[in-house]
Amino acid sequence: MSLIYEKDTICAISTPIGEGGIGIVRLSGDNAIQIVDSIFKPKSKINFLSVPSHTIHYGHIVDNNNTIIDEVLVCLYRAPRSYTTEDIVEINTHGGIVLTRRILDILINKDARLAEPGEFTKRAFLNGRIDLPQAEAVLDIIKAKTDLSAKAALEHLEGQFSSCIDEVRSRLVALCAHIEAYVDFPDEDDISFNNEQLSDEFKRVEETLATMIDTYKNGEILREGVHTVIVGKPNVGKSSLLNTLLNRDRAIVSKIPGTTRDALEELIEIHGILFRLVDTAGIMKTPQHELDYLSVGKTQQHYEKGDLILFVIDGSQALSEADQDIYEKVRKKHCIIVLNKSDLKKCINEKDVRVWCGDDVSIITISIVNKSGIAALEKKMVNFVWSGKYEQQGVLVMRYRHKKMLEKALMHIRDAYLLFKQKGEIELLSCDLRDALNALKELVGEIYSDEILNSIFNEFCVGK
Ligand SMILES: Nc1nc2c(ncn2[C@@H]2O[C@H](COP(=O)(O)OP(=O)(O)O)[C@@H](O)[C@H]2O)c(=O)[nH]1
Ligand SMILES: [Mg+2]
């Protein structure tokens, strides 16, 4: 791993921009303590340059003319026991935009450089304090939308995911060594593994990786939420349903068919599970003009992406061909049929719908106007994920990048196993195993490119 990077001192406002109780301006690098010493006037008679690590000091930040800017608390962490493993100073100011900005400006004038997004965490990674999945977990914790996703990300930060990868790696290294020994000295008695045991170990490593890859389905739901698409004819109450589930008026609701043109996306948490709810434009049988065609096209794209479909039907009207056409488009997906407007005179009931959708599909009768059936619908939505109760088993693969690298490793292991069974060339077999190991090294960040790092750290905010 290359450890070469510009070791200058960086600074940033680490708290969100806006009004708040406190604001934190953070510095990291060789000159952090010196720079702060030049603008910090402690209340007690201490020499800030020599105070011990992990201590907090009360005083004032002053500008070049010794004018007081703010009353502050300054925390100091000396290398290597800090977030970045470099000297870190955190200045706790009164919150708000003005003071934190002024202090940041003063620091930049004193030759600290404004940090790039995620640069503090990137330094923690480049200095070897955390690996790449742990750095990614920092971002996932910051961005977590539910308790469950925060918990899963924290496990990654604490290294549980990385230890699983380490374990697979050591097994692969051992496998490689045994195979090479077996091939070199097939008749030696003291070679502990025989052909069958090697074959079993291949299968076990394959299975471990395949099981890990499988957990991505749950990991993705935790991180991104369940992509839930509300579909149906115009005017059946799709936008009203979105508003009701959100508990606020997000989408425009009107009697005029075709009110919703663009798909709206909102996040909601129901019983701890995150749903990415999409309200689509209704699909009309005969689009009239260009806008109709555009919104129908967009709606169809959303149909494809949905993990869960809420198919809304107006129960006060007869089932039409248009309802059936839409159902045909989504029937392969996991679907909940929502029979709306039960407050009006019923024209169809669940039995009528079952005639064309069969017995296996969930149907629920609701009235958005009366707010009846909504809790039951939410329960059905939650039941769709992990049967409504989440019991985590083992560490989850949470990121697409991780899944891809695991799949790459698995592919090479499968190739190696095939060669092993066919008694193929040992060089080729070793080469495959090495490629598998390299994929895992790339996963944890032992092998990386600037491109990979940029794509990861650019997602961060400045100051983390
Ligand atoms: N009576 C009744 N009207 C409803 C109900 N849900 C929605 N509506 C009305 O149906 C019309 C169309 O609703 P909207 O949500 O815009 O439908 P969309 O085109 O499917 O998004 C509006 O006038 C709503 O007030 C309901 O449960 N009962
Ligand atoms: Mg609508």
JSON list of N, CA, C and O in Angstrom, two decimals, residues 9-12 14 24-29 31-36 39 75 77 84 86-91 103-104 107-108 110-113 120 123:
[
{"chain": "A", "resi": 9, "resn": "THR", "atom": "N", "xyz": [-1.23, 20.16, 7.05]},
{"chain": "A", "resi": 9, "resn": "THR", "atom": "CA", "xyz": [-2.25, 20.21, 8.09]},
{"chain": "A", "resi": 9, "resn": "THR", "atom": "C", "xyz": [-3.57, 20.68, 7.48]},
{"chain": "A", "resi": 9, "resn": "THR", "atom": "O", "xyz": [-3.61, 21.70, 6.79]},
{"chain": "A", "resi": 10, "resn": "ILE", "atom": "N", "xyz": [-4.61, 19.89, 7.72]},
{"chain": "A", "resi": 10, "resn": "ILE", "atom": "CA", "xyz": [-5.90, 20.21, 7.11]},
{"chain": "A", "resi": 10, "resn": "ILE", "atom": "C", "xyz": [-6.88, 20.71, 8.19]},
{"chain": "A", "resi": 10, "resn": "ILE", "atom": "O", "xyz": [-6.73, 20.41, 9.37]},
{"chain": "A", "resi": 11, "resn": "CYS", "atom": "N", "xyz": [-7.86, 21.49, 7.75]},
{"chain": "A", "resi": 11, "resn": "CYS", "atom": "CA", "xyz": [-8.86, 21.97, 8.70]},
{"chain": "A", "resi": 11, "resn": "CYS", "atom": "C", "xyz": [-10.23, 22.01, 8.03]},
{"chain": "A", "resi": 11, "resn": "CYS", "atom": "O", "xyz": [-10.32, 22.07, 6.80]},
{"chain": "A", "resi": 12, "resn": "ALA", "atom": "N", "xyz": [-11.27, 21.91, 8.84]},
{"chain": "A", "resi": 12, "resn": "ALA", "atom": "CA", "xyz": [-12.64, 21.96, 8.30]},
{"chain": "A", "resi": 12, "resn": "ALA", "atom": "C", "xyz": [-13.62, 22.18, 9.44]},
{"chain": "A", "resi": 12, "resn": "ALA", "atom": "O", "xyz": [-13.30, 21.91, 10.60]},
{"chain": "A", "resi": 14, "resn": "SER", "atom": "N", "xyz": [-16.56, 20.69, 11.22]},
{"chain": "A", "resi": 14, "resn": "SER", "atom": "CA", "xyz": [-17.05, 19.30, 11.24]},
{"chain": "A", "resi": 14, "resn": "SER", "atom": "C", "xyz": [-18.52, 19.18, 11.59]},
{"chain": "A", "resi": 14, "resn": "SER", "atom": "O", "xyz": [-19.10, 18.11, 11.45]},
{"chain": "A", "resi": 24, "resn": "ILE", "atom": "N", "xyz": [-17.96, 22.77, 15.62]},
{"chain": "A", "resi": 24, "resn": "ILE", "atom": "CA", "xyz": [-16.61, 22.24, 15.85]},
{"chain": "A", "resi": 24, "resn": "ILE", "atom": "C", "xyz": [-15.75, 22.47, 14.61]},
{"chain": "A", "resi": 24, "resn": "ILE", "atom": "O", "xyz": [-16.13, 22.09, 13.50]},
{"chain": "A", "resi": 25, "resn": "VAL", "atom": "N", "xyz": [-14.62, 23.12, 14.83]},
{"chain": "A", "resi": 25, "resn": "VAL", "atom": "CA", "xyz": [-13.64, 23.28, 13.75]},
{"chain": "A", "resi": 25, "resn": "VAL", "atom": "C", "xyz": [-12.49, 22.35, 14.09]},
{"chain": "A", "resi": 25, "resn": "VAL", "atom": "O", "xyz": [-11.97, 22.36, 15.21]},
{"chain": "A", "resi": 26, "resn": "ARG", "atom": "N", "xyz": [-12.10, 21.53, 13.10]},
{"chain": "A", "resi": 26, "resn": "ARG", "atom": "CA", "xyz": [-11.15, 20.47, 13.40]},
{"chain": "A", "resi": 26, "resn": "ARG", "atom": "C", "xyz": [-9.89, 20.61, 12.54]},
{"chain": "A", "resi": 26, "resn": "ARG", "atom": "O", "xyz": [-9.99, 20.98, 11.37]},
{"chain": "A", "resi": 27, "resn": "LEU", "atom": "N", "xyz": [-8.76, 20.32, 13.13]},
{"chain": "A", "resi": 27, "resn": "LEU", "atom": "CA", "xyz": [-7.49, 20.34, 12.37]},
{"chain": "A", "resi": 27, "resn": "LEU", "atom": "C", "xyz": [-6.79, 19.00, 12.55]},
{"chain": "A", "resi": 27, "resn": "LEU", "atom": "O", "xyz": [-6.86, 18.40, 13.63]},
{"chain": "A", "resi": 28, "resn": "SER", "atom": "N", "xyz": [-6.07, 18.57, 11.51]},
{"chain": "A", "resi": 28, "resn": "SER", "atom": "CA", "xyz": [-5.26, 17.36, 11.64]},
{"chain": "A", "resi": 28, "resn": "SER", "atom": "C", "xyz": [-3.96, 17.56, 10.87]},
{"chain": "A", "resi": 28, "resn": "SER", "atom": "O", "xyz": [-3.97, 18.06, 9.75]},
{"chain": "A", "resi": 29, "resn": "GLY", "atom": "N", "xyz": [-2.85, 17.17, 11.51]},
{"chain": "A", "resi": 29, "resn": "GLY", "atom": "CA", "xyz": [-1.56, 17.26, 10.82]},
{"chain": "A", "resi": 29, "resn": "GLY", "atom": "C", "xyz": [-0.46, 17.72, 11.76]},
{"chain": "A", "resi": 29, "resn": "GLY", "atom": "O", "xyz": [-0.73, 18.10, 12.91]},
{"chain": "A", "resi": 31, "resn": "ASN", "atom": "N", "xyz": [1.27, 20.34, 12.06]},
{"chain": "A", "resi": 31, "resn": "ASN", "atom": "CA", "xyz": [1.28, 21.70, 12.61]},
{"chain": "A", "resi": 31, "resn": "ASN", "atom": "C", "xyz": [0.00, 22.08, 13.34]},
{"chain": "A", "resi": 31, "resn": "ASN", "atom": "O", "xyz": [-0.18, 23.24, 13.71]},
{"chain": "A", "resi": 32, "resn": "ALA", "atom": "N", "xyz": [-0.89, 21.11, 13.53]},
{"chain": "A", "resi": 32, "resn": "ALA", "atom": "CA", "xyz": [-2.21, 21.44, 14.11]},
{"chain": "A", "resi": 32, "resn": "ALA", "atom": "C", "xyz": [-2.07, 22.14, 15.46]},
{"chain": "A", "resi": 32, "resn": "ALA", "atom": "O", "xyz": [-2.70, 23.18, 15.71]},
{"chain": "A", "resi": 33, "resn": "ILE", "atom": "N", "xyz": [-1.23, 21.58, 16.34]},
{"chain": "A", "resi": 33, "resn": "ILE", "atom": "CA", "xyz": [-1.13, 22.12, 17.71]},
{"chain": "A", "resi": 33, "resn": "ILE", "atom": "C", "xyz": [-0.50, 23.51, 17.67]},
{"chain": "A", "resi": 33, "resn": "ILE", "atom": "O", "xyz": [-0.98, 24.46, 18.30]},
{"chain": "A", "resi": 34, "resn": "GLN", "atom": "N", "xyz": [0.55, 23.63, 16.86]},
{"chain": "A", "resi": 34, "resn": "GLN", "atom": "CA", "xyz": [1.26, 24.91, 16.73]},
{"chain": "A", "resi": 34, "resn": "GLN", "atom": "C", "xyz": [0.33, 26.01, 16.20]},
{"chain": "A", "resi": 34, "resn": "GLN", "atom": "O", "xyz": [0.32, 27.13, 16.71]},
{"chain": "A", "resi": 35, "resn": "ILE", "atom": "N", "xyz": [-0.43, 25.67, 15.18]},
{"chain": "A", "resi": 35, "resn": "ILE", "atom": "CA", "xyz": [-1.32, 26.67, 14.57]},
{"chain": "A", "resi": 35, "resn": "ILE", "atom": "C", "xyz": [-2.36, 27.14, 15.59]},
{"chain": "A", "resi": 35, "resn": "ILE", "atom": "O", "xyz": [-2.58, 28.34, 15.76]},
{"chain": "A", "resi": 36, "resn": "VAL", "atom": "N", "xyz": [-2.96, 26.17, 16.30]},
{"chain": "A", "resi": 36, "resn": "VAL", "atom": "CA", "xyz": [-3.98, 26.57, 17.28]},
{"chain": "A", "resi": 36, "resn": "VAL", "atom": "C", "xyz": [-3.33, 27.37, 18.41]},
{"chain": "A", "resi": 36, "resn": "VAL", "atom": "O", "xyz": [-3.89, 28.37, 18.90]},
{"chain": "A", "resi": 39, "resn": "ILE", "atom": "N", "xyz": [-3.36, 31.09, 18.03]},
{"chain": "A", "resi": 39, "resn": "ILE", "atom": "CA", "xyz": [-4.61, 31.88, 18.07]},
{"chain": "A", "resi": 39, "resn": "ILE", "atom": "C", "xyz": [-5.45, 31.60, 19.32]},
{"chain": "A", "resi": 39, "resn": "ILE", "atom": "O", "xyz": [-6.52, 32.16, 19.49]},
{"chain": "A", "resi": 75, "resn": "CYS", "atom": "N", "xyz": [-10.05, 20.75, 22.32]},
{"chain": "A", "resi": 75, "resn": "CYS", "atom": "CA", "xyz": [-9.64, 19.37, 22.65]},
{"chain": "A", "resi": 75, "resn": "CYS", "atom": "C", "xyz": [-8.41, 19.03, 21.84]},
{"chain": "A", "resi": 75, "resn": "CYS", "atom": "O", "xyz": [-8.33, 19.38, 20.66]},
{"chain": "A", "resi": 77, "resn": "TYR", "atom": "N", "xyz": [-5.66, 15.91, 20.73]},
{"chain": "A", "resi": 77, "resn": "TYR", "atom": "CA", "xyz": [-5.32, 14.48, 20.64]},
{"chain": "A", "resi": 77, "resn": "TYR", "atom": "C", "xyz": [-3.97, 14.38, 19.95]},
{"chain": "A", "resi": 77, "resn": "TYR", "atom": "O", "xyz": [-3.83, 14.84, 18.81]},
{"chain": "A", "resi": 84, "resn": "THR", "atom": "N", "xyz": [-7.15, 10.33, 12.99]},
{"chain": "A", "resi": 84, "resn": "THR", "atom": "CA", "xyz": [-6.35, 10.20, 11.76]},
{"chain": "A", "resi": 84, "resn": "THR", "atom": "C", "xyz": [-4.98, 9.58, 12.03]},
{"chain": "A", "resi": 84, "resn": "THR", "atom": "O", "xyz": [-4.23, 9.34, 11.09]},
{"chain": "A", "resi": 86, "resn": "GLU", "atom": "N", "xyz": [-2.80, 11.35, 13.33]},
{"chain": "A", "resi": 86, "resn": "GLU", "atom": "CA", "xyz": [-1.94, 12.55, 13.36]},
{"chain": "A", "resi": 86, "resn": "GLU", "atom": "C", "xyz": [-2.37, 13.39, 14.56]},
{"chain": "A", "resi": 86, "resn": "GLU", "atom": "O", "xyz": [-3.36, 13.09, 15.21]},
{"chain": "A", "resi": 87, "resn": "ASP", "atom": "N", "xyz": [-1.64, 14.49, 14.83]},
{"chain": "A", "resi": 87, "resn": "ASP", "atom": "CA", "xyz": [-2.09, 15.43, 15.87]},
{"chain": "A", "resi": 87, "resn": "ASP", "atom": "C", "xyz": [-3.42, 16.01, 15.42]},
{"chain": "A", "resi": 87, "resn": "ASP", "atom": "O", "xyz": [-3.55, 16.47, 14.27]},
{"chain": "A", "resi": 88, "resn": "ILE", "atom": "N", "xyz": [-4.39, 15.99, 16.31]},
{"chain": "A", "resi": 88, "resn": "ILE", "atom": "CA", "xyz": [-5.71, 16.58, 15.98]},
{"chain": "A", "resi": 88, "resn": "ILE", "atom": "C", "xyz": [-6.07, 17.59, 17.06]},
{"chain": "A", "resi": 88, "resn": "ILE", "atom": "O", "xyz": [-5.87, 17.35, 18.26]},
{"chain": "A", "resi": 89, "resn": "VAL", "atom": "N", "xyz": [-6.59, 18.74, 16.63]},
{"chain": "A", "resi": 89, "resn": "VAL", "atom": "CA", "xyz": [-7.15, 19.70, 17.58]},
{"chain": "A", "resi": 89, "resn": "VAL", "atom": "C", "xyz": [-8.58, 20.00, 17.14]},
{"chain": "A", "resi": 89, "resn": "VAL", "atom": "O", "xyz": [-8.83, 20.20, 15.95]},
{"chain": "A", "resi": 90, "resn": "GLU", "atom": "N", "xyz": [-9.49, 20.00, 18.10]},
{"chain": "A", "resi": 90, "resn": "GLU", "atom": "CA", "xyz": [-10.89, 20.34, 17.80]},
{"chain": "A", "resi": 90, "resn": "GLU", "atom": "C", "xyz": [-11.26, 21.57, 18.61]},
{"chain": "A", "resi": 90, "resn": "GLU", "atom": "O", "xyz": [-11.12, 21.58, 19.83]},
{"chain": "A", "resi": 91, "resn": "ILE", "atom": "N", "xyz": [-11.71, 22.59, 17.90]},
{"chain": "A", "resi": 91, "resn": "ILE", "atom": "CA", "xyz": [-12.11, 23.83, 18.58]},
{"chain": "A", "resi": 91, "resn": "ILE", "atom": "C", "xyz": [-13.63, 23.83, 18.65]},
{"chain": "A", "resi": 91, "resn": "ILE", "atom": "O", "xyz": [-14.31, 23.85, 17.62]},
{"chain": "A", "resi": 103, "resn": "ILE", "atom": "N", "xyz": [-13.32, 31.45, 12.31]},
{"chain": "A", "resi": 103, "resn": "ILE", "atom": "CA", "xyz": [-12.19, 30.67, 12.86]},
{"chain": "A", "resi": 103, "resn": "ILE", "atom": "C", "xyz": [-11.52, 29.87, 11.74]},
{"chain": "A", "resi": 103, "resn": "ILE", "atom": "O", "xyz": [-10.29, 29.81, 11.64]},
{"chain": "A", "resi": 104, "resn": "LEU", "atom": "N", "xyz": [-12.34, 29.31, 10.86]},
{"chain": "A", "resi": 104, "resn": "LEU", "atom": "CA", "xyz": [-11.79, 28.56, 9.73]},
{"chain": "A", "resi": 104, "resn": "LEU", "atom": "C", "xyz": [-10.90, 29.47, 8.88]},
{"chain": "A", "resi": 104, "resn": "LEU", "atom": "O", "xyz": [-9.79, 29.09, 8.49]},
{"chain": "A", "resi": 107, "resn": "LEU", "atom": "N", "xyz": [-7.60, 30.05, 10.50]},
{"chain": "A", "resi": 107, "resn": "LEU", "atom": "CA", "xyz": [-6.73, 28.87, 10.40]},
{"chain": "A", "resi": 107, "resn": "LEU", "atom": "C", "xyz": [-6.11, 28.77, 9.02]},
{"chain": "A", "resi": 107, "resn": "LEU", "atom": "O", "xyz": [-4.94, 28.42, 8.86]},
{"chain": "A", "resi": 108, "resn": "ILE", "atom": "N", "xyz": [-6.93, 29.08, 7.99]},
{"chain": "A", "resi": 108, "resn": "ILE", "atom": "CA", "xyz": [-6.41, 28.98, 6.62]},
{"chain": "A", "resi": 108, "resn": "ILE", "atom": "C", "xyz": [-5.33, 30.04, 6.41]},
{"chain": "A", "resi": 108, "resn": "ILE", "atom": "O", "xyz": [-4.30, 29.78, 5.78]},
{"chain": "A", "resi": 110, "resn": "LYS", "atom": "N", "xyz": [-3.34, 30.91, 8.61]},
{"chain": "A", "resi": 110, "resn": "LYS", "atom": "CA", "xyz": [-2.16, 30.42, 9.36]},
{"chain": "A", "resi": 110, "resn": "LYS", "atom": "C", "xyz": [-1.56, 29.20, 8.66]},
{"chain": "A", "resi": 110, "resn": "LYS", "atom": "O", "xyz": [-0.87, 28.39, 9.27]},
{"chain": "A", "resi": 111, "resn": "ASP", "atom": "N", "xyz": [-1.96, 28.97, 7.42]},
{"chain": "A", "resi": 111, "resn": "ASP", "atom": "CA", "xyz": [-1.36, 27.89, 6.61]},
{"chain": "A", "resi": 111, "resn": "ASP", "atom": "C", "xyz": [-1.93, 26.51, 6.83]},
{"chain": "A", "resi": 111, "resn": "ASP", "atom": "O", "xyz": [-1.28, 25.51, 6.50]},
{"chain": "A", "resi": 112, "resn": "ALA", "atom": "N", "xyz": [-3.12, 26.43, 7.40]},
{"chain": "A", "resi": 112, "resn": "ALA", "atom": "CA", "xyz": [-3.79, 25.13, 7.36]},
{"chain": "A", "resi": 112, "resn": "ALA", "atom": "C", "xyz": [-4.53, 25.10, 6.03]},
{"chain": "A", "resi": 112, "resn": "ALA", "atom": "O", "xyz": [-4.87, 26.16, 5.49]},
{"chain": "A", "resi": 113, "resn": "ARG", "atom": "N", "xyz": [-4.75, 23.92, 5.48]},
{"chain": "A", "resi": 113, "resn": "ARG", "atom": "CA", "xyz": [-5.46, 23.82, 4.20]},
{"chain": "A", "resi": 113, "resn": "ARG", "atom": "C", "xyz": [-6.88, 23.30, 4.45]},
{"chain": "A", "resi": 113, "resn": "ARG", "atom": "O", "xyz": [-7.07, 22.42, 5.29]},
{"chain": "A", "resi": 120, "resn": "PHE", "atom": "N", "xyz": [-10.31, 13.50, 6.55]},
{"chain": "A", "resi": 120, "resn": "PHE", "atom": "CA", "xyz": [-9.87, 13.03, 7.86]},
{"chain": "A", "resi": 120, "resn": "PHE", "atom": "C", "xyz": [-9.94, 11.49, 7.89]},
{"chain": "A", "resi": 120, "resn": "PHE", "atom": "O", "xyz": [-9.01, 10.83, 8.33]},
{"chain": "A", "resi": 123, "resn": "ARG", "atom": "N", "xyz": [-7.30, 9.91, 5.72]},
{"chain": "A", "resi": 123, "resn": "ARG", "atom": "CA", "xyz": [-6.00, 9.84, 6.38]},
{"chain": "A", "resi": 123, "resn": "ARG", "atom": "C", "xyz": [-5.96, 8.68, 7.38]},
{"chain": "A", "resi": 123, "resn": "ARG", "atom": "O", "xyz": [-4.95, 8.00, 7.51]}
]
